[in-house]
CSV table of C-alpha atoms in Angstrom, one decimal:
chain,number,residue,atom,x,y,z
H,11,TYR,CA,15.0,-57.1,27.1
H,12,ALA,CA,13.9,-60.8,27.2
H,13,LEU,CA,17.2,-60.9,24.0
H,14,THR,CA,19.3,-59.6,26.5
H,15,LEU,CA,18.9,-61.6,29.1
H,16,ALA,CA,18.5,-64.7,26.8
H,17,ASP,CA,22.1,-63.2,25.8
H,18,GLU,CA,23.8,-62.8,28.7
H,19,PHE,CA,22.4,-65.0,31.3
H,20,PRO,CA,22.1,-68.5,28.8
H,21,ALA,CA,21.8,-71.2,30.6
H,22,SER,CA,19.6,-70.0,32.9
H,23,VAL,CA,16.5,-69.5,30.3
H,24,PRO,CA,15.4,-72.4,28.7
H,25,GLY,CA,14.3,-70.1,25.5
H,26,VAL,CA,11.8,-67.1,24.5
H,27,CYS,CA,8.7,-65.8,23.5
H,28,LEU,CA,9.1,-63.5,21.5
H,29,ILE,CA,4.7,-62.2,20.5
H,30,ASP,CA,3.6,-59.7,18.5
H,31,THR,CA,7.0,-58.5,17.6
H,32,GLY,CA,8.2,-59.2,14.9
H,33,VAL,CA,11.8,-59.2,13.8
H,34,PRO,CA,13.8,-56.7,13.2
H,35,TYR,CA,13.5,-53.7,10.4
H,36,ARG,CA,16.8,-54.3,8.9
H,37,ASP,CA,16.7,-51.2,6.9
H,38,ARG,CA,15.2,-47.5,5.7
H,39,THR,CA,13.4,-49.2,3.1
H,40,GLU,CA,11.8,-51.4,6.1
H,41,LEU,CA,10.7,-48.7,8.0
H,42,ILE,CA,9.6,-46.7,4.7
H,43,SER,CA,7.4,-49.7,3.6
H,44,LEU,CA,5.1,-49.9,7.4
H,45,PRO,CA,1.4,-48.4,7.6
H,46,LYS,CA,1.3,-44.0,7.4
H,47,THR,CA,0.9,-44.5,11.9
H,48,ILE,CA,3.0,-47.0,12.2
H,49,ARG,CA,6.1,-45.3,10.3
H,50,ARG,CA,5.4,-41.8,11.5
H,51,THR,CA,6.2,-43.3,15.1
H,52,MET,CA,9.2,-45.8,14.2
H,53,VAL,CA,11.0,-43.6,11.7
H,54,PRO,CA,11.7,-41.0,14.2
H,55,ALA,CA,12.1,-43.7,16.8
H,56,ARG,CA,15.2,-44.9,15.2
H,57,TYR,CA,17.1,-42.3,13.5
H,58,PHE,CA,15.1,-39.1,15.9
H,59,PRO,CA,14.1,-40.3,19.3
H,60,ASP,CA,14.2,-37.2,21.2
H,61,LEU,CA,11.3,-36.1,18.9
H,62,LEU,CA,8.9,-38.5,20.0
H,63,TYR,CA,8.3,-37.6,23.7
H,64,LEU,CA,6.3,-34.2,23.2
H,65,PRO,CA,3.7,-35.3,20.8
H,66,HIS,CA,3.6,-39.0,23.1
H,67,ARG,CA,3.1,-36.6,26.7
H,68,LEU,CA,-0.2,-35.5,24.3
H,69,VAL,CA,-1.3,-38.1,23.9
H,70,ALA,CA,-1.4,-39.2,27.1
H,71,ALA,CA,-2.6,-36.0,28.5
H,72,ASN,CA,-5.3,-36.5,25.5
H,73,PHE,CA,-5.7,-40.6,26.6
H,74,HIS,CA,-6.5,-39.4,30.4
H,75,ARG,CA,-8.8,-35.6,30.1
H,76,SER,CA,-12.1,-38.1,29.2
H,77,SER,CA,-13.6,-41.0,28.2
H,78,ARG,CA,-13.8,-39.5,24.3
H,79,GLY,CA,-10.7,-39.4,24.5
H,80,GLU,CA,-9.9,-42.6,26.0
H,81,GLU,CA,-12.0,-43.3,22.9
H,82,SER,CA,-10.1,-41.8,20.2
H,83,VAL,CA,-6.7,-43.2,21.2
H,84,VAL,CA,-7.8,-46.3,21.3
H,85,ASP,CA,-9.3,-46.0,17.8
H,86,TYR,CA,-6.1,-44.6,17.1
H,87,PHE,CA,-3.9,-47.2,18.0
H,88,PHE,CA,-5.1,-49.5,15.1
H,89,HIS,CA,-5.4,-47.0,12.8
H,90,ASP,CA,-3.0,-49.2,9.7
H,91,SER,CA,-4.5,-53.1,12.0
H,92,PRO,CA,-8.1,-53.2,10.4
H,93,TYR,CA,-8.3,-56.4,11.5
H,94,ASP,CA,-7.8,-54.8,15.3
H,95,GLN,CA,-9.2,-51.7,15.1
H,96,GLU,CA,-12.7,-53.5,14.1
H,97,LEU,CA,-12.3,-55.8,17.1
H,98,THR,CA,-12.3,-52.6,19.7
H,99,ARG,CA,-14.9,-51.5,18.1
H,100,THR,CA,-17.5,-54.8,18.9
H,101,ASP,CA,-15.2,-56.4,20.9
H,102,ARG,CA,-15.3,-54.6,25.1
H,103,ASN,CA,-13.1,-57.4,25.5
H,104,ALA,CA,-10.6,-56.6,23.3
H,105,TYR,CA,-11.6,-52.5,23.9
H,106,ASP,CA,-10.6,-53.0,27.9
H,107,THR,CA,-7.3,-55.1,27.2
H,108,THR,CA,-5.9,-52.0,24.6
H,109,ARG,CA,-7.2,-49.1,27.3
H,110,ARG,CA,-4.8,-51.4,29.7
H,111,ILE,CA,-1.4,-51.1,27.7
H,112,ILE,CA,-2.7,-48.2,26.3
H,113,SER,CA,-2.6,-46.8,30.8
H,114,TYR,CA,0.7,-49.1,31.6
H,115,SER,CA,2.2,-47.3,28.6
H,116,PHE,CA,1.2,-44.0,29.4
H,117,GLU,CA,2.4,-44.0,32.8
H,118,ASP,CA,6.0,-42.9,32.2
H,119,THR,CA,5.7,-41.9,28.5
H,120,ASP,CA,9.6,-40.9,28.6
H,121,ARG,CA,9.6,-44.9,29.0
H,122,LEU,CA,7.2,-45.5,26.1
H,123,VAL,CA,9.7,-43.7,23.8
H,124,ASP,CA,12.3,-45.2,25.2
H,125,ASP,CA,11.2,-48.7,24.1
H,126,VAL,CA,9.8,-48.2,21.5
H,127,SER,CA,12.8,-46.4,19.9
H,128,ARG,CA,14.4,-50.0,20.9
H,129,TRP,CA,11.2,-52.2,18.7
H,130,ALA,CA,12.2,-49.4,16.2
H,131,GLY,CA,16.6,-50.0,16.8
H,132,ASP,CA,18.2,-53.0,14.2
H,133,TRP,CA,18.8,-55.5,16.7
H,134,SER,CA,19.7,-58.3,14.2
H,135,GLN,CA,22.7,-59.6,16.2
H,136,LEU,CA,20.9,-59.7,19.0
H,137,LEU,CA,18.0,-61.8,17.7
H,138,ARG,CA,21.0,-64.2,15.4
H,139,ASN,CA,23.2,-64.9,18.6
H,140,VAL,CA,20.3,-66.0,20.7
H,141,SER,CA,18.2,-68.0,18.3
H,142,ASN,CA,22.2,-69.6,17.8
H,143,LYS,CA,22.0,-70.5,21.7
H,144,LEU,CA,18.1,-71.1,22.7
H,145,PRO,CA,14.2,-72.5,21.0
H,146,VAL,CA,12.8,-68.9,20.1
H,147,HIS,CA,9.4,-69.1,19.7
H,148,PHE,CA,7.1,-66.4,17.6
H,149,ILE,CA,3.4,-66.0,18.4
H,150,HIS,CA,2.4,-64.0,16.1
H,151,GLY,CA,-1.1,-62.9,14.3
H,152,SER,CA,-1.8,-62.8,10.6
H,153,GLU,CA,-3.2,-59.9,10.3
H,154,ASN,CA,0.4,-57.8,12.3
H,155,THR,CA,0.4,-54.8,10.5
H,156,MET,CA,2.8,-53.4,12.5
H,157,PHE,CA,5.1,-57.0,11.7
H,158,SER,CA,5.1,-58.9,9.1
H,159,ALA,CA,4.7,-62.8,9.7
H,160,ALA,CA,6.0,-63.4,6.1
H,161,LYS,CA,9.8,-61.5,7.6
H,162,ILE,CA,9.3,-63.8,10.0
H,163,THR,CA,8.9,-67.0,8.1
H,164,GLU,CA,12.0,-66.4,6.6
H,165,PHE,CA,13.8,-66.0,9.6
H,166,VAL,CA,12.2,-69.9,10.8
H,167,ALA,CA,13.2,-71.0,7.9
H,168,SER,CA,16.6,-69.7,8.2
H,169,GLN,CA,17.7,-71.5,11.8
H,170,GLU,CA,17.3,-75.1,13.7
H,171,GLU,CA,15.7,-73.8,16.8
H,172,ALA,CA,12.9,-70.2,16.0
H,173,ARG,CA,10.1,-71.3,15.3
H,174,LEU,CA,6.9,-69.9,14.5
H,175,ILE,CA,3.1,-70.2,15.9
H,176,ASN,CA,0.5,-68.5,13.1
H,177,ILE,CA,-2.5,-67.4,14.3
H,178,GLU,CA,-4.1,-67.2,11.0
H,179,GLY,CA,-7.1,-64.2,11.6
H,180,SER,CA,-6.0,-62.9,14.0
H,181,GLY,CA,-3.7,-59.5,14.7
H,182,GLN,CA,-1.6,-57.9,17.2
H,183,LEU,CA,-4.7,-58.5,19.8
H,184,ALA,CA,-4.3,-62.4,18.7
H,185,VAL,CA,-2.9,-63.6,22.1
H,186,PHE,CA,-5.6,-62.2,24.6
H,187,GLU,CA,-7.4,-63.7,21.8
H,188,HIS,CA,-5.8,-67.2,21.9
H,189,PRO,CA,-4.2,-67.4,24.9
H,190,ASP,CA,-4.0,-71.0,24.7
H,191,ARG,CA,-1.5,-70.5,22.6
H,192,LEU,CA,0.7,-68.4,24.5
H,193,ALA,CA,-0.1,-71.5,27.2
H,194,ASN,CA,2.1,-73.5,25.6
H,195,ALA,CA,4.4,-72.6,23.9
H,196,LEU,CA,5.2,-71.7,27.5
H,197,VAL,CA,5.2,-74.6,28.4
H,198,GLU,CA,7.6,-76.2,25.8
H,199,LEU,CA,10.1,-73.6,26.1
H,200,ALA,CA,10.3,-74.5,29.6
H,201,ASN,CA,9.9,-79.0,29.0
H,202,GLY,CA,12.7,-78.1,26.4
H,203,THR,CA,9.9,-79.9,23.6
H,204,ARG,CA,8.2,-79.5,20.9
H,205,LEU,CA,4.4,-80.2,21.5
H,206,LYS,CA,3.0,-81.1,18.4
């Protein structure tokens, strides 16, 4: 959504900040190489999204059914992300943040499936269009297993106005652990400056 807005109204957007999003999966090989639980969602999201509506509704019902159901869904959410899973098990703030993200996502499971399907799609051309017109900043934890930091680095190297803020030793919850990185990136984009 952010990239589409920037693509259609570049004069009104100083730049784009993509948080824990990475770059698009280019082909089936990249999707198949994902960790098992992530692959289980992303492959059908690209090729057979209709298959995802029922299981997402069932998981949402389990999440809302009881505190035990909530805990099992939160723990499974980062099943293939050891850094973040350990964080949610040992840090109450990380657990509560994850629970709020999941709770918001499950307010409308059909919308969630639609959004995941966009994420799993090939939006390479859209990203190129925007990065050719505007600065694009990625804020990304080095331990993020859903999107590879190496792939972002590869893309950034090919684009003059693209930049990666790689937070070492953090996963998908990196921005919640280091909100200052996000604030600085947004200031930089809004001012059109390069912070050191």
